Coordinates of C-alpha atoms and ligand atoms in Angstrom, one line a residue:
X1 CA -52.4 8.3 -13.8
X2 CA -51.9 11.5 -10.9
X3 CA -49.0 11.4 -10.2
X4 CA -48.1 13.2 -6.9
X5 CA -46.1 16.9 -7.9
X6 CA -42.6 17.4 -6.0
X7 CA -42.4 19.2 -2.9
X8 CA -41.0 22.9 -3.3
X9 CA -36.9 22.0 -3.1
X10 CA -36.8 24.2 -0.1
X11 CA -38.9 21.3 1.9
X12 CA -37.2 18.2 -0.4
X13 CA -33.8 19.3 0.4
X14 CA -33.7 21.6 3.7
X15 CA -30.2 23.2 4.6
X16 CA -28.6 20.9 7.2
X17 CA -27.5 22.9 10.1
X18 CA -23.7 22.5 10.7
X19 CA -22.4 23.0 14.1
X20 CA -19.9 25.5 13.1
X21 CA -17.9 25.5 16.7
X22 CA -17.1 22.0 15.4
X23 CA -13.4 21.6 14.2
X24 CA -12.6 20.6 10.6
X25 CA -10.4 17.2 10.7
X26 CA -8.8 17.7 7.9
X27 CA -6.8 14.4 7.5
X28 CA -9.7 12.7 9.2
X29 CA -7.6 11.6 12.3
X30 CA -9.5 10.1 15.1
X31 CA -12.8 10.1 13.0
X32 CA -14.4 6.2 12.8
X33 CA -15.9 5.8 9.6
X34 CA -16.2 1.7 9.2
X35 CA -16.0 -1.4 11.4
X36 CA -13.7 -3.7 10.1
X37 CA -12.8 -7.4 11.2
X38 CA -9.5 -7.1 8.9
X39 CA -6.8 -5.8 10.8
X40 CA -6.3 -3.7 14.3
X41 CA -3.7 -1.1 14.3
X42 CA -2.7 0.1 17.7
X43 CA -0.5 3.0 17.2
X44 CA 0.6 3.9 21.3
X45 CA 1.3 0.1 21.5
X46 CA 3.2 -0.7 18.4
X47 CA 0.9 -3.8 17.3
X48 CA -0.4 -5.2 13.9
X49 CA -3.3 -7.7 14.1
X50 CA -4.5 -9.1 11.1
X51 CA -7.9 -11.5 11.5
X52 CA -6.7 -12.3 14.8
X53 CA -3.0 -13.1 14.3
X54 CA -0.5 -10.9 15.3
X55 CA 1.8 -9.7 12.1
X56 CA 5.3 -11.1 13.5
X57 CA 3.9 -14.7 13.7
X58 CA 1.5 -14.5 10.6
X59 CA 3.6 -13.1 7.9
X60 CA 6.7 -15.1 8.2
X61 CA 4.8 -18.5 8.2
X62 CA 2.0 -18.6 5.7
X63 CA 1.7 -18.4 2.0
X64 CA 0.1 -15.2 0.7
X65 CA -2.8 -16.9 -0.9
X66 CA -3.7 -18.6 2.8
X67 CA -3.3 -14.9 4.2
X68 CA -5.8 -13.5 1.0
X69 CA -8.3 -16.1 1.7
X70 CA -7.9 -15.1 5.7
X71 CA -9.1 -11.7 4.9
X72 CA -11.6 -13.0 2.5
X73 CA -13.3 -15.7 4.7
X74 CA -12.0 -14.6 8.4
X75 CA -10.3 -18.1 9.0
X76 CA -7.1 -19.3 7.5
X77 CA -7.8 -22.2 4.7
X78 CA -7.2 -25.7 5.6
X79 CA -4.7 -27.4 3.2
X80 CA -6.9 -28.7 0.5
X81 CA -8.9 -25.0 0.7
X82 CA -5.6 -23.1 0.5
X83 CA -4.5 -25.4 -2.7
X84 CA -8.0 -25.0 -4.4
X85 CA -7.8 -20.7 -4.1
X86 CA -4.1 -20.9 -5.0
X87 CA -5.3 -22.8 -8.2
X88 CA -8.0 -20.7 -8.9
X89 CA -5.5 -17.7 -8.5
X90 CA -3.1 -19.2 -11.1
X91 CA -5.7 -19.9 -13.7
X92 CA -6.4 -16.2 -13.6
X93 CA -2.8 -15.3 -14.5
X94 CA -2.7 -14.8 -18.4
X95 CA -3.4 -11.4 -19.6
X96 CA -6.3 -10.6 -22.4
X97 CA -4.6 -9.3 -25.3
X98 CA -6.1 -5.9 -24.3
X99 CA -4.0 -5.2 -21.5
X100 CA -0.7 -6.6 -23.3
X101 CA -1.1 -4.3 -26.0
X102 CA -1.4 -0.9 -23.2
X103 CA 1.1 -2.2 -22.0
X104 CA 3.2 -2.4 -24.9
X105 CA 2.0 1.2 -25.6
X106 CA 3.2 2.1 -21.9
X107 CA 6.5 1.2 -22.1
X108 CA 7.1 2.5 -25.5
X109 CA 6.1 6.1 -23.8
X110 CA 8.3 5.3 -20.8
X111 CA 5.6 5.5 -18.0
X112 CA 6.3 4.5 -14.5
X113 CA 5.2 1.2 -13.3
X114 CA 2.9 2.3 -11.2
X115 CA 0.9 3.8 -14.5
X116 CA 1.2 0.5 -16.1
X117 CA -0.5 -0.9 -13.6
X118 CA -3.3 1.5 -13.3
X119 CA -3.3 1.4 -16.8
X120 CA -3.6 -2.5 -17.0
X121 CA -6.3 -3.0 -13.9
X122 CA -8.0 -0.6 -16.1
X123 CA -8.2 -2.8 -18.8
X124 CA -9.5 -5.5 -16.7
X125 CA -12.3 -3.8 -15.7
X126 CA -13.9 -4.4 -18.9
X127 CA -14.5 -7.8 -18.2
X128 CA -15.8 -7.4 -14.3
X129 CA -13.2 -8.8 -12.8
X130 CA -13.3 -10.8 -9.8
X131 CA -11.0 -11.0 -7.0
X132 CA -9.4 -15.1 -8.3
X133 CA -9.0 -12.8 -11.5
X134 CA -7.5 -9.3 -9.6
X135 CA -5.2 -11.8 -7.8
X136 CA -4.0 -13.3 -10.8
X137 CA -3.6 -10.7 -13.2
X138 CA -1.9 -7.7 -11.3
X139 CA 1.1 -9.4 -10.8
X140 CA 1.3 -10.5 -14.0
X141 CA 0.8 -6.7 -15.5
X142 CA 3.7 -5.7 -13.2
X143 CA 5.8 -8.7 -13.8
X144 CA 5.2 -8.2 -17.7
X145 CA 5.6 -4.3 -17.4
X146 CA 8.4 -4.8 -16.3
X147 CA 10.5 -7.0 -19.1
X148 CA 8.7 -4.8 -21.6
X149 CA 10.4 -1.7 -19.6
X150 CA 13.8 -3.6 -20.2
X151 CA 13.1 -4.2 -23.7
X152 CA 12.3 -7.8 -22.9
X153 CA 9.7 -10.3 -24.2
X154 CA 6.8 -11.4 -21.0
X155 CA 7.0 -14.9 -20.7
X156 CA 4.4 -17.0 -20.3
X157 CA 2.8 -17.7 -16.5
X158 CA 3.1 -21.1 -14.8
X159 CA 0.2 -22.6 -13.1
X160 CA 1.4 -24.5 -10.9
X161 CA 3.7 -22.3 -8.9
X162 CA 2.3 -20.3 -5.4
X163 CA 1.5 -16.6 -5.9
X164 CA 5.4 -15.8 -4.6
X165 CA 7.3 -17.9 -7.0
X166 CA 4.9 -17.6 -9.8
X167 CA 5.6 -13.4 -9.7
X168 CA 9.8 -13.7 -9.9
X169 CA 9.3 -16.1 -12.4
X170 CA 7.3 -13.7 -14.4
X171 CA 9.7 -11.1 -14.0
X172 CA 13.2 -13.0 -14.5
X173 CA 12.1 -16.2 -16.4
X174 CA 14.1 -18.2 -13.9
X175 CA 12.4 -19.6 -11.0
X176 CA 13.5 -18.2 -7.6
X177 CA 15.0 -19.8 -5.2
X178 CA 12.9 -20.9 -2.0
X179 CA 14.1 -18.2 0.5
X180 CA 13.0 -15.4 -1.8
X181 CA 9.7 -16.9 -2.3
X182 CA 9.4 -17.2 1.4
X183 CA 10.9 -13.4 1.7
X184 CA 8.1 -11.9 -1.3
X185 CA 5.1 -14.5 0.9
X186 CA 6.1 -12.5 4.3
X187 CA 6.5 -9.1 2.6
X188 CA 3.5 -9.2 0.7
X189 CA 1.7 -10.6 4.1
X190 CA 2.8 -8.1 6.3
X191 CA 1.5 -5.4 3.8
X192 CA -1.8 -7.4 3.3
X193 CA -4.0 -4.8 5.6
X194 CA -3.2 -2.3 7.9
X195 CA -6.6 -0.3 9.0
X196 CA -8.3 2.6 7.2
X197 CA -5.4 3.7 5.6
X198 CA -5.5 5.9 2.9
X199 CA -5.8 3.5 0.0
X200 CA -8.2 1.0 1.8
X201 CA -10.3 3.9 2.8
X202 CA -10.3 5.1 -1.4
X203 CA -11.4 1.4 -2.0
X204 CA -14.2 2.1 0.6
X205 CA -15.4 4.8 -0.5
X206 CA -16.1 3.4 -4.5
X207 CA -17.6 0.3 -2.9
X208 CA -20.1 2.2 -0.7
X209 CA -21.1 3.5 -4.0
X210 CA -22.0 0.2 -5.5
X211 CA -19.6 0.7 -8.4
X212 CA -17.7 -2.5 -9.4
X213 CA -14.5 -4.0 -7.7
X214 CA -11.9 -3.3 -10.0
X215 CA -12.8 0.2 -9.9
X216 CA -12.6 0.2 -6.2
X217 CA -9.2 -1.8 -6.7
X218 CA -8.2 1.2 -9.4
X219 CA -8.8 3.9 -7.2
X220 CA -6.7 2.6 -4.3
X221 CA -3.7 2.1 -6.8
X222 CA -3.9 6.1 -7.2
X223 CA -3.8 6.4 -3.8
X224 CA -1.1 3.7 -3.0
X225 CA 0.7 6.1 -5.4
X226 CA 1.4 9.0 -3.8
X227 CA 4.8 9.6 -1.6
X228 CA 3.1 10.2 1.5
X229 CA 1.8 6.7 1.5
X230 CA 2.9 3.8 -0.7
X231 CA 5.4 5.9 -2.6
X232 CA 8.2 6.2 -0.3
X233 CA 10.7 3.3 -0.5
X234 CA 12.0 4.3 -3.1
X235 CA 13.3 7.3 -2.5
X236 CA 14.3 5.9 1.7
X237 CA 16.9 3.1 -0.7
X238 CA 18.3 6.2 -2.7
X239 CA 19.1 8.1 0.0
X240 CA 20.8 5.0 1.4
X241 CA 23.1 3.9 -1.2
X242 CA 23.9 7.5 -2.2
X243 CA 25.0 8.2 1.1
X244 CA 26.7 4.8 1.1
X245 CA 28.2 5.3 -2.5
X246 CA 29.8 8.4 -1.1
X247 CA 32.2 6.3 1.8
X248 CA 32.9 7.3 5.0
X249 CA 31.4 7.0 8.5
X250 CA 27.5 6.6 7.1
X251 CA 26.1 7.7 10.1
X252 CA 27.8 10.9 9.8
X253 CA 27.1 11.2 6.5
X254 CA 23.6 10.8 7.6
X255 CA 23.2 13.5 10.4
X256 CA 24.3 16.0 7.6
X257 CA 22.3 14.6 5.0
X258 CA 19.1 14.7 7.2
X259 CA 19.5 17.6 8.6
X260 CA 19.9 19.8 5.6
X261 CA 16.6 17.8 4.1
X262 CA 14.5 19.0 7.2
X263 CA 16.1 22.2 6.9
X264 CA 15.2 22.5 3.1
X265 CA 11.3 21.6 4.3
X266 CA 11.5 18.1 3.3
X267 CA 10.6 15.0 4.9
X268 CA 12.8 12.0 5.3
X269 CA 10.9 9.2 3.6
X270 CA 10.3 5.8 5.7
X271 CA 9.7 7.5 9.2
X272 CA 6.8 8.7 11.1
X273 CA 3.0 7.5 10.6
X274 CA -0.4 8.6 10.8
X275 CA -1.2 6.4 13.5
X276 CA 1.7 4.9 15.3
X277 CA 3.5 6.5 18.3
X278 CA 6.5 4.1 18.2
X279 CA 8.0 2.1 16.0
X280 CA 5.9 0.7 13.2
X281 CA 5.9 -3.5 14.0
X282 CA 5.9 -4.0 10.5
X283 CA 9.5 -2.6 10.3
X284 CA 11.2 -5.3 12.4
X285 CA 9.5 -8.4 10.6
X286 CA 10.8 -7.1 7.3
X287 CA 14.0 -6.4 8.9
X288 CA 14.3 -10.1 9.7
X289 CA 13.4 -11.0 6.6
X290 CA 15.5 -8.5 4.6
X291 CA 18.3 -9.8 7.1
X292 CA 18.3 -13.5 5.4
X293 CA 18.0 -12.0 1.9
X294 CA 21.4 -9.5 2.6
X295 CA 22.7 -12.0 4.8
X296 CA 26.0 -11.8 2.4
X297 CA 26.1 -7.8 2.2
X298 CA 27.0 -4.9 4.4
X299 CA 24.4 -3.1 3.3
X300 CA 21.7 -4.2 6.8
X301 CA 24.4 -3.0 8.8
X302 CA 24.7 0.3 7.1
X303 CA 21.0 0.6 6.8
X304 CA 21.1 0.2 11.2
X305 CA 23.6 2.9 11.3
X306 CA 21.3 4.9 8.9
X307 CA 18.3 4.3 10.4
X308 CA 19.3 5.3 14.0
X309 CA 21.0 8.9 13.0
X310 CA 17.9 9.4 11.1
X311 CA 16.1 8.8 14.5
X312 CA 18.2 10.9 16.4
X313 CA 17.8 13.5 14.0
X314 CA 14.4 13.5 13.7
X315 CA 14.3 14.0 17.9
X316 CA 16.0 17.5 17.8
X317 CA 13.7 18.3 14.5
X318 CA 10.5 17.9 16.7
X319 CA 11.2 17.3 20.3
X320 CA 7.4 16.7 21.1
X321 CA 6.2 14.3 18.4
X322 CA 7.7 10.6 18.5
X323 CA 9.0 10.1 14.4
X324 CA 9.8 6.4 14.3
X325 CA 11.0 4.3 11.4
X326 CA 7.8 2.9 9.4
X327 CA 7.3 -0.2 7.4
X328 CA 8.5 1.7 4.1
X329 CA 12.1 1.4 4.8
X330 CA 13.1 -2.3 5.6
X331 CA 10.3 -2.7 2.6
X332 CA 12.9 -0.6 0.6
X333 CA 15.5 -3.5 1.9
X334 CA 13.7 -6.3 1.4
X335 CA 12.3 -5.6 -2.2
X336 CA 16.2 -4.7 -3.0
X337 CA 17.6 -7.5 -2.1
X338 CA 15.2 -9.3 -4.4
X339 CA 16.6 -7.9 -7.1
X340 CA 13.9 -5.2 -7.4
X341 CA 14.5 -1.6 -8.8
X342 CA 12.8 1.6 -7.1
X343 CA 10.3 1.7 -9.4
X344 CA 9.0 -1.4 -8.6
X345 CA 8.6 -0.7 -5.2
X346 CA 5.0 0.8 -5.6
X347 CA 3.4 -1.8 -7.4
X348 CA 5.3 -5.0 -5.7
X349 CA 3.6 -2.5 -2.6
X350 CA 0.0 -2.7 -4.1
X351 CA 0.2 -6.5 -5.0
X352 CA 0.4 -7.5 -1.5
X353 CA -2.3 -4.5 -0.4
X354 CA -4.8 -6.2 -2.9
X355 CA -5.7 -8.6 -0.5
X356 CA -6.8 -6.2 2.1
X357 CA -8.4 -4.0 -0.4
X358 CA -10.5 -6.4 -2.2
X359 CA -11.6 -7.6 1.7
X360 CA -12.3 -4.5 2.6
X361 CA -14.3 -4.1 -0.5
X362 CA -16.7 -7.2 0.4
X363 CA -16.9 -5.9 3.9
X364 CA -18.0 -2.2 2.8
X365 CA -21.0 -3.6 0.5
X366 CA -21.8 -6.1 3.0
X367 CA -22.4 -3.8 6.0
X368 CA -21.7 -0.5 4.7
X369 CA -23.2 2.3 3.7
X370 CA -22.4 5.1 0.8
X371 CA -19.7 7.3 2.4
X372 CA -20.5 10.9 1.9
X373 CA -19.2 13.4 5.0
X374 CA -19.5 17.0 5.2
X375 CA -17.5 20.1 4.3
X376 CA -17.6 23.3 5.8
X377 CA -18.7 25.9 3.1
X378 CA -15.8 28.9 2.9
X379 CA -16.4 30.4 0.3
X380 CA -17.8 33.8 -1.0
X381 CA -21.5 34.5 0.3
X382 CA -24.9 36.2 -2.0
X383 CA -22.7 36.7 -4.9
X384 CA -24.7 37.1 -7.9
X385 CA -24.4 37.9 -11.8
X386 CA -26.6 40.8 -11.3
X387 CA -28.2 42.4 -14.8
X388 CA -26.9 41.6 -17.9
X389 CA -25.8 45.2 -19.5
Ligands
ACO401 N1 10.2 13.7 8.1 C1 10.2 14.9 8.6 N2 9.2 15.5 9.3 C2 8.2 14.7 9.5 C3 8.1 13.4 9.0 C4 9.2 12.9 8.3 N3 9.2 11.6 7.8 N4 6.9 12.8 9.4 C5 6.2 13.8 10.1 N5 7.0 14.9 10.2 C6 6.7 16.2 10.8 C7 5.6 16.9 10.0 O1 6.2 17.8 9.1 C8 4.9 17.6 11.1 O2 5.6 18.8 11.4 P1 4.8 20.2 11.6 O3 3.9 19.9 12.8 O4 5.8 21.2 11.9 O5 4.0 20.4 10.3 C9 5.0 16.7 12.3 O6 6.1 15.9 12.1 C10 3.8 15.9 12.6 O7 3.5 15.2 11.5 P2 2.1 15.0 10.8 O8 2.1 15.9 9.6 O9 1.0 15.3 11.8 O10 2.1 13.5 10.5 P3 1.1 12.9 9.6 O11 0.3 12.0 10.4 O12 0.3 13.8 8.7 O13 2.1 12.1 8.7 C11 3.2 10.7 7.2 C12 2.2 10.8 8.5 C13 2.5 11.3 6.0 C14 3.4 9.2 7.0 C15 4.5 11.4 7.5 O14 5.1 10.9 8.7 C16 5.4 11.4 6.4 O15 5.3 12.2 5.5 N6 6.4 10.5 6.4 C17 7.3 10.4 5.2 C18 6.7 9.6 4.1 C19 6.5 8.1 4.4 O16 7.5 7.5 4.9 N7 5.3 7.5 4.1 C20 5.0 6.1 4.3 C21 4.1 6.0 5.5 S1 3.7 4.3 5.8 C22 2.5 3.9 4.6 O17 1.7 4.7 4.2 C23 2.5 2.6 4.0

């Protein structure tokens, strides 16, 4: 058979034309790269929508499972739909031996959680997971990470509790009581989506390729990772109870602690945002909630004294650009006073993030298309390797 030969690669691939004047958008900022029915982030008025519902009446007052299957099918589930997802959810908890034994491995080598749990979706992915089975197994890898991080034994996951209940069980072996169930449901709710964040966006991007969903799930995790996004509760509740631990009026203690961060070129971590102008509205519906869990404690009260030198601070740092307090630092208060440690922070982060992520997923192969923008070339022009001597 003739087959027809290629066209010379000059007329197969021409150069594109780039309109240099054009500025580079390095972050991307302002650039719309996907439509999305998930969530609406308005950043000059403060506002969180998720599927229709504002964030301070959603997250407070559903399970987590109703708000995943929100995402997933753009309506909330009626009761017997909500119990049938939840159920297929908690089938999907148990770990294949795979996973249990990187795991194992993991703590033994004293990685972070956050690697454990890259390490364990990882493992997942040999089986083509779907999202009943993402659901269910990521908080199990995190809840098992991290007894084998204590030097404790997993135990075994119960079927028949809600997403919430189900994860504090797996990590303490006693079951929680009902107000920190209800404070994990509205933490991991308010977290569910929030626009084309940087994770979300990673998730995008592998889906547009076609590649499989627990990859696209694996390469948000990295992202969710790093400080400048999901990584910065953490260090926000150190600063706190340091500057705590050390007595004294706190919000002193804070103007000079600040201060000589911004000085030293650092930035103070749960405040400002890509996208918001004022204060992040996922900060006060954790607050509330973070409120009932410390409700015996001084520490929210501290944490308000904290918070507002940090503001003022930030002010005479940078006059011109409104740095508000984001959602990372009443999350720091919140997962806390649940008994979590820093370094659970992350991953508790991504479980609730899931959701959105594995929506976003569906919604980029549905109606997307393979993500591939431009760079500017920069680099060295007609070099060449001349004659060999
Ligand atoms: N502390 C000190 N300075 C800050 C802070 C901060 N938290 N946030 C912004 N700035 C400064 C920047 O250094 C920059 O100064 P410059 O113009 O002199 O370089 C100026 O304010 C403007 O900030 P941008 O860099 O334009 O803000 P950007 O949109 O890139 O940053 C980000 C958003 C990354 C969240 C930033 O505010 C930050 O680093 N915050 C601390 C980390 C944090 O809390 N991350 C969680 C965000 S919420 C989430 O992802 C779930």
């Amino acid at each position: 058979m003739e087959t027809a030969s290629p066209a010379p690669l000059s007329e197969r691939d021409p150069p594109r034309a780039h309109p240099s004047p054009e500025p580079v958008r390095h972050g991307l900022e302002g650039v719309l790269a996907a439509e999305t029915r998930l969530s609406r982030v308005d950043g000059h008025a403060g506002k969180l929508v998720i599927a229709g519902y504002a964030v301070d009446e959603l997250a407070p007052r559903c399970s987590f499972e109703a708000v995943a299957y929100l995402l997933l099918h753009d309506r909330l589930p009626s009761r017997e739909e909500e119990r049938a997802f939840a159920g297929a959810i908690a089938r999907e908890r148990t770990l294949p031996p795979l996973a249990l034994q990187l795991l194992a491995e993991a703590a033994a080598a004293g990685a972070a959680p956050i690697d454990a749990l890259r390490l364990g979706t990882a493992s997942l992915s040999v089986e083509v997971p779907r999202v009943e089975r993402l659901l269910g197994a990521l908080p199990t890898l995190v809840a098992s990470y991290e007894r084998l991080r204590k030097g404790l034994a997993p135990v075994a996951p119960r079927p028949e509790l809600p997403a919430s209940a189900s994860f504090l069980w797996l990590l303490r072996g006693s079951e929680p009581t009902a107000s920190e169930a209800r404070a994990l449901d509205t933490y991991w709710n308010t977290v569910s989506d929030h626009g084309l964040n940087a994770s979300t966006f990673t998730a995008r991007v592998i889906a547009s390729t076609a590649s499989d969903v627990g990859s696209a799930i694996l390469g948000a995790l990295g992202a969710l990772k790093g400080p400048l996004h999901g990584g910065a509760p953490g260090p926000a509740l150190e600063a706190l109870l340091r500057l705590r631990a050390e007595g004294g009026d706190i919000a002193e203690r804070t103007r000079h602690w600040a201060r000589a961060e911004l000085d030293a070129g650092r930035r103070l971590m749960g405040f400002g945002h890509r996208v918001y102008r004022t204060r992040d509205p996922r900060a006060d519906v954790l607050r509330a909630a973070a409120r009932e869990l410390l409700a015996d404690s001084d520490l929210l009260a501290l944490a308000e004294r904290h918070e507002a030198a940090v503001l003022e601070v930030l002010r005479e740092h940078k006059p011109g650009r409104r740095l508000e307090t984001n959602v990372e630092f009443y999350t720091a208060l919140l997962l806390h006073g649940l008994g979590f440690e820093p370094p659970l922070f992350t991953p508790v982060f991504a479980l609730g993030r899931l959701a959105g992520w594995l929506a976003h997923d569906a919604e980029q192969r549905a109606h997307g298309r393979l993500i591939r923008p431009d760079a500017r070339y920069v680099g060295a022009e007609e070099r060449t390797l001349g004659v060999a001597p």
